[in-house]
Short mmCIF file of C-alpha atoms in Angstrom, two decimals:
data_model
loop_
_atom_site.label_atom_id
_atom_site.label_comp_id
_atom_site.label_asym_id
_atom_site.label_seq_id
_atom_site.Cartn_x
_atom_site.Cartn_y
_atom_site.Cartn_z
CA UNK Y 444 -17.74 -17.47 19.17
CA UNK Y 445 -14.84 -15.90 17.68
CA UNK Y 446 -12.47 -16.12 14.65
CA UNK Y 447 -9.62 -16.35 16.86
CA UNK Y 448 -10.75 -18.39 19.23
CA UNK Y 449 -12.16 -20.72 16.23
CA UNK Y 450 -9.24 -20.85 13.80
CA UNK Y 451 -6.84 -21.39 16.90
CA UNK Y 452 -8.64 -24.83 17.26
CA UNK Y 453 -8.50 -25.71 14.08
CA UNK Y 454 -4.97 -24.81 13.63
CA UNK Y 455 -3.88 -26.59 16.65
CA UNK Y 456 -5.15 -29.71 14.91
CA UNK Y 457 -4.05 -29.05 11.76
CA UNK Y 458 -0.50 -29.26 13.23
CA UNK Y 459 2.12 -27.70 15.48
CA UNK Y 460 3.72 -25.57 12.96
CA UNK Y 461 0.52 -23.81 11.53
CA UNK Y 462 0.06 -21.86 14.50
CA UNK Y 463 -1.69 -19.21 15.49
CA UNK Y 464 -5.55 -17.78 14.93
CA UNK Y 465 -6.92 -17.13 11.29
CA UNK Y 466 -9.29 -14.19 11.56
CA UNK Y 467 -7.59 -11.93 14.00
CA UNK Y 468 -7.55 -8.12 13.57
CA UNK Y 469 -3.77 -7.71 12.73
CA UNK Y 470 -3.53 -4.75 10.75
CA UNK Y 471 -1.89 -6.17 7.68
CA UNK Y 472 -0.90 -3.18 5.49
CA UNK Y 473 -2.41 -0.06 4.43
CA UNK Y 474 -5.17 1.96 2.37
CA UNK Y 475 -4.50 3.78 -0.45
CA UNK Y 476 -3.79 7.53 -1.69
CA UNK Y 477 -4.77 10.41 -3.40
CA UNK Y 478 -7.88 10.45 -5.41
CA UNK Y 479 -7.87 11.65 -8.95
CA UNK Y 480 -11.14 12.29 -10.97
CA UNK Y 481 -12.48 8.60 -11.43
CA UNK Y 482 -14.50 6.76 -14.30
CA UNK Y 483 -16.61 4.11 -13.85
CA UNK Y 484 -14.87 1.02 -16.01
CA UNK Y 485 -18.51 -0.72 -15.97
CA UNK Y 486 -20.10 -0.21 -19.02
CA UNK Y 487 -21.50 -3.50 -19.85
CA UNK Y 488 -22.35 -5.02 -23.06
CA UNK Y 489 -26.15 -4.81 -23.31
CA UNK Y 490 -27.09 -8.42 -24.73
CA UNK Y 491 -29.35 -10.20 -22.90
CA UNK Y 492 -28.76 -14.22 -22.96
CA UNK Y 493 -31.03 -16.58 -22.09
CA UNK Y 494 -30.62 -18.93 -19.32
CA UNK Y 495 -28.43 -21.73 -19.45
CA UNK Y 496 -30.36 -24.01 -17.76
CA UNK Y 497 -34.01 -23.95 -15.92
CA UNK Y 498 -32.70 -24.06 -12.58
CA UNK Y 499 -30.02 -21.01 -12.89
CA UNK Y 500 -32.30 -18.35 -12.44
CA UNK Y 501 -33.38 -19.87 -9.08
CA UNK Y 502 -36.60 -18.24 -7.59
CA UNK Y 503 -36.10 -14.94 -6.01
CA UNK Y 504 -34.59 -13.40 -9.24
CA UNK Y 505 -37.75 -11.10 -9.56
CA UNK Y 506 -38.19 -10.05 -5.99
CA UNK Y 507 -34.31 -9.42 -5.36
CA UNK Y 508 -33.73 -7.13 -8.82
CA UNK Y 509 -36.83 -5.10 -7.42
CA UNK Y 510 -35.34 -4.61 -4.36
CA UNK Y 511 -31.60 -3.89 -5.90
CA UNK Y 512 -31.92 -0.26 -6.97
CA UNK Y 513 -33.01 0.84 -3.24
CA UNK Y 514 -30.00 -1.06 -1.60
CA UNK Y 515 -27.66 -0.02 -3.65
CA UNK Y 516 -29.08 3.60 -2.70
CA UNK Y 517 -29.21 2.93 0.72
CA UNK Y 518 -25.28 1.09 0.74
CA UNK Y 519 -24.06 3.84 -1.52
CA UNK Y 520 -20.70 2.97 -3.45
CA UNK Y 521 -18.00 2.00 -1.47
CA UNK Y 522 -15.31 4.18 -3.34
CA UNK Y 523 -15.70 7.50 -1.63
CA UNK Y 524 -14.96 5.43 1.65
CA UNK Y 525 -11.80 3.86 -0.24
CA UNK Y 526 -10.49 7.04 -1.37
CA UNK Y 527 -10.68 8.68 2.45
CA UNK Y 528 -8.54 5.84 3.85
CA UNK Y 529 -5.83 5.79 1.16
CA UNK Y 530 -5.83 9.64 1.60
CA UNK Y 531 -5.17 9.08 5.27
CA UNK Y 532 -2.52 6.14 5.31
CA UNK Y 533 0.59 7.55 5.76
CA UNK Y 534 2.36 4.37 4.91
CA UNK Y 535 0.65 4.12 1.61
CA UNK Y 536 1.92 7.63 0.82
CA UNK Y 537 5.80 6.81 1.79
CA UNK Y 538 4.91 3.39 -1.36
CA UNK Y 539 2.71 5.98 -3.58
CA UNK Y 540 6.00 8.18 -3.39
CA UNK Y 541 8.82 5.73 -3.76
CA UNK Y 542 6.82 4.08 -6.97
CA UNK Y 543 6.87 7.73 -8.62
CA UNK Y 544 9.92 7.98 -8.21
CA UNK Y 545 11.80 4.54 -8.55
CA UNK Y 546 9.22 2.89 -10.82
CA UNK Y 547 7.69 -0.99 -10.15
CA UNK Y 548 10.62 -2.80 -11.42
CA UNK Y 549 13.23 -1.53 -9.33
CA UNK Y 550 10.27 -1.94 -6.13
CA UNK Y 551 9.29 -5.73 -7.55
CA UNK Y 552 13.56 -6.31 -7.41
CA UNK Y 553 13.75 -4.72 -3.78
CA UNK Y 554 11.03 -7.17 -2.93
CA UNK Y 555 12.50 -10.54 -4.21
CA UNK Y 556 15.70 -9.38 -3.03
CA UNK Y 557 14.39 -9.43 0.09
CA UNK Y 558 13.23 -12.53 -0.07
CA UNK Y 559 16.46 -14.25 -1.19
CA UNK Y 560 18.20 -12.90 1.63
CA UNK Y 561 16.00 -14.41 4.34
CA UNK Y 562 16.37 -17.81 2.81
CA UNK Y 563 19.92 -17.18 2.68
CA UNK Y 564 20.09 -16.80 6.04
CA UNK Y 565 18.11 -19.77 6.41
CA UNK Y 566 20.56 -21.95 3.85
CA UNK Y 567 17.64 -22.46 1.73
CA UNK Y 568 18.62 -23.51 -2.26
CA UNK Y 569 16.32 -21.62 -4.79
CA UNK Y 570 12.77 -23.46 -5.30
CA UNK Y 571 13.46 -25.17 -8.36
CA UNK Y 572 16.36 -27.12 -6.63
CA UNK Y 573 14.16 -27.27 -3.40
CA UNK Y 574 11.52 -29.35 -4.64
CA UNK Y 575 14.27 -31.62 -6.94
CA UNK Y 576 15.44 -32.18 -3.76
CA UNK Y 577 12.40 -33.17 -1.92
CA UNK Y 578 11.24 -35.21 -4.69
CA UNK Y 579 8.39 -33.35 -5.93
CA UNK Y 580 7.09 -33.89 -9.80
CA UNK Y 581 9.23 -31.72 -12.07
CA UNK Y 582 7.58 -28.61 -12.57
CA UNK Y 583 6.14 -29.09 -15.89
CA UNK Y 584 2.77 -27.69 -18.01
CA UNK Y 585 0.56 -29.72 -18.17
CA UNK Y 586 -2.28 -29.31 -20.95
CA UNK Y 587 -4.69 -26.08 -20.28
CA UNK Y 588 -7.80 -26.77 -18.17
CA UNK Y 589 -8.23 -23.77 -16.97
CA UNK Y 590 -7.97 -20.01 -18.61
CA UNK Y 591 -7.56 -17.40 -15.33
CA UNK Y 592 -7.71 -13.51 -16.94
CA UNK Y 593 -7.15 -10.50 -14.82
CA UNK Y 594 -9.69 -8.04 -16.68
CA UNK Y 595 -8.35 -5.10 -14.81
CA UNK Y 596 -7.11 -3.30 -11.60
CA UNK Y 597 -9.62 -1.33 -10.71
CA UNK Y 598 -11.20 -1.92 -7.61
CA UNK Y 599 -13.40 -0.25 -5.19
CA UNK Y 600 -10.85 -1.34 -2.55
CA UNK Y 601 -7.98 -1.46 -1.50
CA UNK Y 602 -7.67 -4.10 0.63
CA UNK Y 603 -4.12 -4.69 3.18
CA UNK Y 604 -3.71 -8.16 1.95
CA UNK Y 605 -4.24 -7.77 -2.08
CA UNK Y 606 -1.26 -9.02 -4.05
CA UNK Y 607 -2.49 -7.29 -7.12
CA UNK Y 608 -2.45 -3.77 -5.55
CA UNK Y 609 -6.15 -3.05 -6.95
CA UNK Y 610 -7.41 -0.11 -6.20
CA UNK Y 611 -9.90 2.84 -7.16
CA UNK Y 612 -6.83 4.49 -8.74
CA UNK Y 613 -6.27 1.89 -11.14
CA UNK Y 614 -8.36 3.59 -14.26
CA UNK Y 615 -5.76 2.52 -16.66
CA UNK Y 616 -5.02 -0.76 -16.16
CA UNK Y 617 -8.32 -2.34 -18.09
CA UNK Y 618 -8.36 -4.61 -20.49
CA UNK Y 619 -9.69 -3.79 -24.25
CA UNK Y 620 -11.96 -5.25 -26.45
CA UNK Y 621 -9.21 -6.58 -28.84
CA UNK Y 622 -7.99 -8.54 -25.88
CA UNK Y 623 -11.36 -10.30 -25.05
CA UNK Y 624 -11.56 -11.30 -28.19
CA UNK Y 625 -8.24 -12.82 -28.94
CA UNK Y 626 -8.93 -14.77 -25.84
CA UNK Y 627 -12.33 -15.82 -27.21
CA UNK Y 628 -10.84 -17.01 -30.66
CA UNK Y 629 -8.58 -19.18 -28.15
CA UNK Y 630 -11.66 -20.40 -26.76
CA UNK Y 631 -12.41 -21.62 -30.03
CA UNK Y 632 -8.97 -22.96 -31.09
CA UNK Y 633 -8.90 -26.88 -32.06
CA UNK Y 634 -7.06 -28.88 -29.28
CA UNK Y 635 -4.86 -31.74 -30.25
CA UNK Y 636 -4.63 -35.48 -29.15
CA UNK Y 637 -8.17 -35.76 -28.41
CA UNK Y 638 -7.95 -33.66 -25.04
CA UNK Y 639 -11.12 -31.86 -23.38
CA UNK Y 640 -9.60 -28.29 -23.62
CA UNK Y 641 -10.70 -25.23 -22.04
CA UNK Y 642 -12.94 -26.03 -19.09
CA UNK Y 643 -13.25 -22.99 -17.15
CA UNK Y 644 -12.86 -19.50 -17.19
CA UNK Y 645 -11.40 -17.76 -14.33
CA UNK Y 646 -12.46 -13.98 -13.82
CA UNK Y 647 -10.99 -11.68 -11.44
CA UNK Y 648 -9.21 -8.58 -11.33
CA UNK Y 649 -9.87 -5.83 -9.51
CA UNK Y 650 -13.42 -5.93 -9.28
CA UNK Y 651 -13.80 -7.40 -12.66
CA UNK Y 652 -17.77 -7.10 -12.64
CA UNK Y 653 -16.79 -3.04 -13.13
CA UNK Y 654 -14.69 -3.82 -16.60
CA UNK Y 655 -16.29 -3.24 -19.98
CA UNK Y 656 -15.56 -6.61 -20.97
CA UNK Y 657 -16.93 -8.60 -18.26
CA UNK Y 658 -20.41 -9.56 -19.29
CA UNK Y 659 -19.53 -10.04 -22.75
CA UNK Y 660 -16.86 -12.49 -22.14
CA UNK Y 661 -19.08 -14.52 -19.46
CA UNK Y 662 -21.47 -14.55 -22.40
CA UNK Y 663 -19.07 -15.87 -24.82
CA UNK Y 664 -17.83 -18.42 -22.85
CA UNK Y 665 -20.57 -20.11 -21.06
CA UNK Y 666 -22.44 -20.40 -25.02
CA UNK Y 667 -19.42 -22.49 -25.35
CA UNK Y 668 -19.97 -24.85 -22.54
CA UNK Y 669 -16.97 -23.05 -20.79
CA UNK Y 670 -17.92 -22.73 -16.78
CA UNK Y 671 -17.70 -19.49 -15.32
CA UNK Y 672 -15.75 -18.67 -12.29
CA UNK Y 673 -16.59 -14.65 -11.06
CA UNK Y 674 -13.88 -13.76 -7.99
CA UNK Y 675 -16.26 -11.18 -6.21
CA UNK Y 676 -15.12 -8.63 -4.01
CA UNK Y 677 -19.17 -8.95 -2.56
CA UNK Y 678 -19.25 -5.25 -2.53
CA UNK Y 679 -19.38 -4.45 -5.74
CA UNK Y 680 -23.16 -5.49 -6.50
CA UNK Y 681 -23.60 -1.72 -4.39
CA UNK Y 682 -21.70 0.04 -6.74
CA UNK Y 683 -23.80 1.87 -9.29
CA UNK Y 684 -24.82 0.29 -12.26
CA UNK Y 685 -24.53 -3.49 -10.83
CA UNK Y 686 -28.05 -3.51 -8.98
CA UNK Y 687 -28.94 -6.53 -11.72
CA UNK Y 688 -25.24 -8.68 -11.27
CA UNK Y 689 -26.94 -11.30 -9.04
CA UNK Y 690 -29.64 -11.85 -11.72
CA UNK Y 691 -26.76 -11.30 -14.73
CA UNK Y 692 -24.38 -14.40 -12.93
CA UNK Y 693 -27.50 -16.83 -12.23
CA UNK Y 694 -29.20 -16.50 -15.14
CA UNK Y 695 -25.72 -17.43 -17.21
CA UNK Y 696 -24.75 -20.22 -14.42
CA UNK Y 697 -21.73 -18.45 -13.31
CA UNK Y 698 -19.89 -19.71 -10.27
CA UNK Y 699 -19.30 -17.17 -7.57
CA UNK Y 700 -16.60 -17.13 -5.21
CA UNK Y 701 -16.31 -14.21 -3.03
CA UNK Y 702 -13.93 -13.21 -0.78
CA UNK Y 703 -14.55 -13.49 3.17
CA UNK Y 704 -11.25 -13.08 5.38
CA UNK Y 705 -12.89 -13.64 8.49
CA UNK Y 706 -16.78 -13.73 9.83
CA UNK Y 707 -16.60 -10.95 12.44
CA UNK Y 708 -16.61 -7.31 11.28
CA UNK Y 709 -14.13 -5.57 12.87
CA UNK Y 710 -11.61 -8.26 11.68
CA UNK Y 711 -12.95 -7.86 7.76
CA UNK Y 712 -13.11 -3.90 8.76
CA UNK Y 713 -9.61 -4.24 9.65
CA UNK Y 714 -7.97 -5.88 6.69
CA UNK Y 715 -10.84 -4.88 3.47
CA UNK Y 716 -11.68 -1.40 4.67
CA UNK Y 717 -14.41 0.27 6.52
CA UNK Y 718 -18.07 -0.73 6.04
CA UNK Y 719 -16.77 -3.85 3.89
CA UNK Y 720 -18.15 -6.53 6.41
CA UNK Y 721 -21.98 -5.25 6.63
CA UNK Y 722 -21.98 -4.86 2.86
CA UNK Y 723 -20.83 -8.55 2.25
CA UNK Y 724 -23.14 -10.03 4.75
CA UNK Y 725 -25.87 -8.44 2.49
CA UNK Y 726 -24.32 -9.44 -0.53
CA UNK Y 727 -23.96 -12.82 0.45
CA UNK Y 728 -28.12 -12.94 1.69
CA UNK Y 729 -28.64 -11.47 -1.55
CA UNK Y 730 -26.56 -14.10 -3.58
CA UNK Y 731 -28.95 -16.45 -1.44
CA UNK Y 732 -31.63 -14.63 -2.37
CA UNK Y 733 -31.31 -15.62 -6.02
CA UNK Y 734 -30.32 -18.88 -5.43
CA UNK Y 735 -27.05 -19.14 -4.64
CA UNK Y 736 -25.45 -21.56 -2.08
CA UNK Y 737 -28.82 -23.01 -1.70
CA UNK Y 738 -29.17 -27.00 -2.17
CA UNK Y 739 -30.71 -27.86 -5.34
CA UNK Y 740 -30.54 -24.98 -7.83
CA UNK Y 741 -27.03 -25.93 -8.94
CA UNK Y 742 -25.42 -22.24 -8.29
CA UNK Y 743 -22.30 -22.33 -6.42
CA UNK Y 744 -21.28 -19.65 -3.58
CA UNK Y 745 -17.45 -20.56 -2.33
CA UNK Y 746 -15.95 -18.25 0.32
CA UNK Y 747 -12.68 -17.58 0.01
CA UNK Y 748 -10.14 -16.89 3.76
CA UNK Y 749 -6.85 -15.39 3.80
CA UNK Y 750 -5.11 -15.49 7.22
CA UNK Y 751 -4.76 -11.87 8.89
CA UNK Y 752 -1.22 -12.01 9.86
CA UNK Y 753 1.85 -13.66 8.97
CA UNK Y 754 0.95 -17.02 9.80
CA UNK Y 755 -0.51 -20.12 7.48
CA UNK Y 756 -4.54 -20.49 7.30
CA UNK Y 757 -5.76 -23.57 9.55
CA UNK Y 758 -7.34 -26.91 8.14
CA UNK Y 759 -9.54 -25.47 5.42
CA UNK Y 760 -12.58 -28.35 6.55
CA UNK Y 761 -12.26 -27.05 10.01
CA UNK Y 762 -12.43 -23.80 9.10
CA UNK Y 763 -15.40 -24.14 6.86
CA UNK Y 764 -17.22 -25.74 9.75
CA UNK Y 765 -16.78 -22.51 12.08
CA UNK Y 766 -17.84 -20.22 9.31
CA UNK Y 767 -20.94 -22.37 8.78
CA UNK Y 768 -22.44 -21.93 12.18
CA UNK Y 769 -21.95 -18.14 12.23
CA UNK Y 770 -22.66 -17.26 9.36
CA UNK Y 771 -26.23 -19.72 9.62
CA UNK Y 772 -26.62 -18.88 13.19
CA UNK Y 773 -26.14 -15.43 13.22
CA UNK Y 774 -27.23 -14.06 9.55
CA UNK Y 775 -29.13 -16.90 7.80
CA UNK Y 776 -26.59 -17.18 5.05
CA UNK Y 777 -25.68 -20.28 3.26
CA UNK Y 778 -22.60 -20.93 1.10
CA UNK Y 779 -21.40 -23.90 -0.97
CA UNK Y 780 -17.28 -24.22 -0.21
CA UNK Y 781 -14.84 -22.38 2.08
CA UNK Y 782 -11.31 -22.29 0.26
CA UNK Y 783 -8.21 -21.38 2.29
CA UNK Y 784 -5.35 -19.47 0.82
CA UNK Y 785 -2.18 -18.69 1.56
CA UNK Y 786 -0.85 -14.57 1.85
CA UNK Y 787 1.87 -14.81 -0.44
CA UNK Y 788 5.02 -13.20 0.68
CA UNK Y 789 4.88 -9.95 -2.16
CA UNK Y 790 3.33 -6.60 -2.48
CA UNK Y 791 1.33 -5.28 -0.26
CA UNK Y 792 1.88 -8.36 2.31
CA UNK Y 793 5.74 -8.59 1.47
CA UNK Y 794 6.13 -4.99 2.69
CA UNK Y 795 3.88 -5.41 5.84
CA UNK Y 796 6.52 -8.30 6.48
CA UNK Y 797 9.38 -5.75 5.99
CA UNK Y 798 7.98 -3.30 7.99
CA UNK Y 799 7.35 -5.40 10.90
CA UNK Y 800 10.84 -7.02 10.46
CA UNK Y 801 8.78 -10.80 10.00
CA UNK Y 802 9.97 -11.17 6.58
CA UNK Y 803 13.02 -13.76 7.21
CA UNK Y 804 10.34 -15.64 10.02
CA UNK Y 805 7.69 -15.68 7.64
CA UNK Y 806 9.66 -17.36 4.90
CA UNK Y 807 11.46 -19.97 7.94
CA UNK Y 808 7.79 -20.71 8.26
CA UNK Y 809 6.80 -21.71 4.59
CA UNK Y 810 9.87 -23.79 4.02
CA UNK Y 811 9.18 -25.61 7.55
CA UNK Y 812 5.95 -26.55 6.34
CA UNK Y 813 7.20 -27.46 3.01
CA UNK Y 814 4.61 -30.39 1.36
CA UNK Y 815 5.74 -32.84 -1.28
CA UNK Y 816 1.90 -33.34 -2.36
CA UNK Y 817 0.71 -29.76 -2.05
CA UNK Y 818 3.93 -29.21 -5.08
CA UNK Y 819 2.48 -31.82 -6.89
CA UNK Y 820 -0.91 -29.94 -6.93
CA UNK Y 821 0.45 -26.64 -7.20
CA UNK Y 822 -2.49 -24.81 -9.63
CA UNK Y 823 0.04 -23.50 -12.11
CA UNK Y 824 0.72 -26.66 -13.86
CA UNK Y 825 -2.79 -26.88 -15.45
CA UNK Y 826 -3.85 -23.33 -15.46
CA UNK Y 827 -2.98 -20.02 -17.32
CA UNK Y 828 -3.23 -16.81 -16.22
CA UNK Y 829 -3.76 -13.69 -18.88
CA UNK Y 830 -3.15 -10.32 -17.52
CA UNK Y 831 -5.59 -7.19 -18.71
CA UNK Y 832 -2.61 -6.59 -21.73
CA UNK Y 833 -2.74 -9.65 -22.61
CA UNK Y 834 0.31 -11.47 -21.81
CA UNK Y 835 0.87 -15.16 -20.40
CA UNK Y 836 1.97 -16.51 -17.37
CA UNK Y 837 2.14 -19.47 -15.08
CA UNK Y 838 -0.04 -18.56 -12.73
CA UNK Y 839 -1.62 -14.87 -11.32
CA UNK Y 840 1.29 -14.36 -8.78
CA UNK Y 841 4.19 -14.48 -11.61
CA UNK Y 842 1.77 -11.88 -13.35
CA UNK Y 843 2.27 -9.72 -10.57
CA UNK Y 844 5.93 -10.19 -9.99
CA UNK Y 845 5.93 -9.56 -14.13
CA UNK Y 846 7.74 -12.84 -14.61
CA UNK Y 847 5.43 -13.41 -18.37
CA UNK Y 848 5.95 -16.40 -19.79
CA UNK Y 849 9.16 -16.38 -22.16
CA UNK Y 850 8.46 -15.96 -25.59
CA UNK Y 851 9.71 -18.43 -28.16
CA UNK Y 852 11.11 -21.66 -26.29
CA UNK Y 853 10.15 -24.08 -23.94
CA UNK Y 854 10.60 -22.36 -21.07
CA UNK Y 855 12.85 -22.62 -18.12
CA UNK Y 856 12.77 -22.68 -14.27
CA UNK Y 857 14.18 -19.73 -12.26
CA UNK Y 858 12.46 -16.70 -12.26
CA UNK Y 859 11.08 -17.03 -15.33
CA UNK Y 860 10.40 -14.53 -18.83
CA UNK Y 861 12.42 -13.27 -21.24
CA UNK Y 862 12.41 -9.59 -21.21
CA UNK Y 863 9.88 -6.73 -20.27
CA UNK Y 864 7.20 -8.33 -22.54
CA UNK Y 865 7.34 -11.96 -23.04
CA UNK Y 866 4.43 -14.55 -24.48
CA UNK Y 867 0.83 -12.91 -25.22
CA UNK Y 868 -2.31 -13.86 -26.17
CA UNK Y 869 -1.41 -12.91 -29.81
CA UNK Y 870 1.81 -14.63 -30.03
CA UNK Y 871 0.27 -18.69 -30.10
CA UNK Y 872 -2.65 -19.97 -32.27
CA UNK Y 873 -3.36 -22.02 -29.26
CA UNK Y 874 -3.13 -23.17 -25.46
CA UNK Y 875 -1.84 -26.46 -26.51
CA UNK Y 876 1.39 -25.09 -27.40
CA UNK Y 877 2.51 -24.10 -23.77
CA UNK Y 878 1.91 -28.21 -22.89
CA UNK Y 879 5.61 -29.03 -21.67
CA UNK Y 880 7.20 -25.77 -20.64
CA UNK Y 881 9.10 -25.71 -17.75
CA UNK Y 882 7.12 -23.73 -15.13
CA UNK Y 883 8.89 -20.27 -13.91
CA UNK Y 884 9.18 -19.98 -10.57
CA UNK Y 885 10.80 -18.34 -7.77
CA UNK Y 886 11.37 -17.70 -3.81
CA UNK Y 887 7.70 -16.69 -3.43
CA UNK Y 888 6.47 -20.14 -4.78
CA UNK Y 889 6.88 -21.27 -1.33
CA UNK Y 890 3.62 -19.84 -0.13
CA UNK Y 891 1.66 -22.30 -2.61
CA UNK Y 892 3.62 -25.36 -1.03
CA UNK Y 893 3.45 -25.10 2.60
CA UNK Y 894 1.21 -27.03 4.55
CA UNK Y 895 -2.51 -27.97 3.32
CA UNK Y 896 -1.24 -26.11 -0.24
CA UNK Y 897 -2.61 -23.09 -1.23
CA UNK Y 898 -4.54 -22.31 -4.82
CA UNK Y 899 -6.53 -20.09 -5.94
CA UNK Y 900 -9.33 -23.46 -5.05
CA UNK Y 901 -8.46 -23.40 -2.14
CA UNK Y 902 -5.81 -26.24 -0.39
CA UNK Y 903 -4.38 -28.50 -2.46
CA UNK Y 904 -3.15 -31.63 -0.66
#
């Protein structure tokens, strides 16, 4: 069976509008460019902590860390492979050459511009009005459950579809130890009126398993109670240095969920780079290996699908079903979840859209599928996201866009911040005191609202 063929039925009955196949082989972007000498970012802290529970190790651990050292020989790192296609993508070059020379701001302006135009044209208010009008929930903070922190942009990929424009390049976008440990104290900081505080922490990046403050931050969290989430790229337990991660996250109870745009390989191929698919697969059978996905042992494994083209991602339960019998059937791998997300309409997807003249259709098709509930769910009114400088935003897009969190008030709709640098870690003596802003937001929040709802969970109506 196919991913077309698959995700075409389960689109069909998610609805007419959320049309066509979910793991097709449009080419959605480029690789990357030139490579300059590279450091490796991992160098971990080397504490050791003790499980957090009997059943996290999970049986396997032994056998899988003695096998580690000769996979990742026999995989090799991925970066060298990276580095080739960036050097070859023409259309990467044209972007490399236009951010040298016009910087990100004036590219991140070009973009939203863009985006206003086409809902212009489509007599579309801005999205603050737009839900008003539809009668969402005002778009309010609500107190913190849930601390997301971008470690860093380095990456070994650079995949067609990633909104954070990671890539082996990015050596100097890491976050420092200072950092880590301002978001630690936070960690710590009382919480008023009796609420729960902090309940998870978010990692990602990049490939945040390659930043220096990684492991000690999963550390200092989970002795808190704080559960783990570690976005995983899959790939990066190949790169050298990471032959023990499987053991590291299921000894410390860490919830994986790991990226998966489609189970065929020349789809994955197509948008994550060569060789990506075959090293996931055994990435994933390794994650089993040690216990992950498996019934019983408590370790969670959630794929995460992005749609390959310009259209929304089908009903994520139907979905999940297709992936289950090929990925069983064909590979013996189990998984806990399957999350669908939304490509939001910026960076690297908003200028695929440009190129290929879809960017006006794509946008006609978000506000179509417009959902009252999924705005009500949207993930930014209970989360924060911390970038690898430390500054604050509403959610991981807005980070991206550099919309911070404005420093100083309550907020305000719109697009959000209040100058180049806005809120940071260092600037409130706890989470608490964002309860109440106003949430920024702009044009591209309409990829979080359409249809099923998209979140960084996964659907969200």
């Amino acid at each position: 069976m196919l991913c077309a063929a698959a995700s075409a039925a389960a689109a069909a009955a998610a609805g007419p509008r959320l049309r066509p196949p979910s793991c097709q082989s449009t080419r959605v972007g480029h690789r990357r460019s030139p490579p300059r000498a590279l450091r490796r970012a991992n160098r971990r802290a080397a504490v050791s902590a003790p499980a957090v529970s009997d059943t996290t190790a999970g049986a396997g651990t032994d056998a899988a860390e003695s096998s580690a050292e000769s996979d990742t020989l026999m995989m090799g790192s991925l970066i060298p492979e990276t580095l080739r296609e960036m050097e070859m993508d023409e259309e990467f070059k044209v972007a490399a050459a236009r951010l040298k020379s016009e910087g990100q701001a004036a590219l991140t302006r070009e973009e939203r511009a863009r985006r206003r135009r086409a809902l212009s044209g489509l007599d579309v208010p801005s999205f603050d009005r737009f839900v008003a009008d539809q009668g969402a929930r005002p778009l309010v903070r609500e107190p913190t459950a849930i601390l997301q922190v971008n470690i860093g942009l380095y990456c070994n990929q650079a995949c067609s579809h990633c909104h954070v424009e990671s890539s082996p390049l990015k050596t100097a976008e890491v976050m420092s130890a200072e950092v880590a440990q301002r978001l630690v104290q936070l960690l710590d900081a009382p919480v008023s009126g009796g609420g729960g505080g902090i309940k998870t922490l978010d990692i990602t990046g990049g490939a945040p398993e390659l930043m220096e403050q990684f492991r000690p931050l999963v550390l200092a969290a989970r002795a808190r109670g704080v559960d783990v989430i570690d976005r995983c790229n899959l790939t990066v337990m190949y790169e050298p240095g990471q032959e023990d991660l499987p053991a590291f996250l299921a000894a410390n109870g860490v919830k994986v969920v790991a990226s998966l745009p489609c189970y065929s390989e020349a789809n994955t191929d197509a948008q994550r780079g060569r060789g990506v698919f075959q090293r996931s697969i055994r990435a994933l059978q390794d994650l089993n290996a040690v216990g992950y996905g498996v019934e019983g042992t408590g370790l969670e494994l959630d794929l995460m699908y992005n749609p390959g083209g310009a259209f929304l991602p089908p009903a994520q339960e139907n979905l999940e079903t297709a992936y289950r019998s090929e990925l069983g059937d064909t590979y013996g791998i189990s998984f806990s979840r399957l999350f669908t997300l939304t490509n939001m309409p910026i960076k690297r997807f908003a200028d695929f859209l440009h190129r290929e003249g879809k960017t006006e259709e794509y946008m006609k098709l978000l506000v179509d599928n417009f959902n009252p509930a999924a705005a009500d769910g949207v993930m930014c009114r209970d989360l924060v996201s911390v970038s690898w400088d430390g500054r604050l935003y509403d959610c991981d897009f807005n980070q991206q866009l550099d919309m911070p969190m404005p420093a100083g008030g309550g907020g305000g709709g719109g697009a959000g911040g209040s100058g180049p640098r806005g809120l940071t870690v260092f600037d409130i003596a706890s989470l608490d005191e964002l309860t109440g802003r106003s949430l920024a937001v702009d044009n591209h929040c309409f990829g979080c609202t359409a249809g099923s709802g998209s979140s960084c969970s996964g659907a969200t109506a």
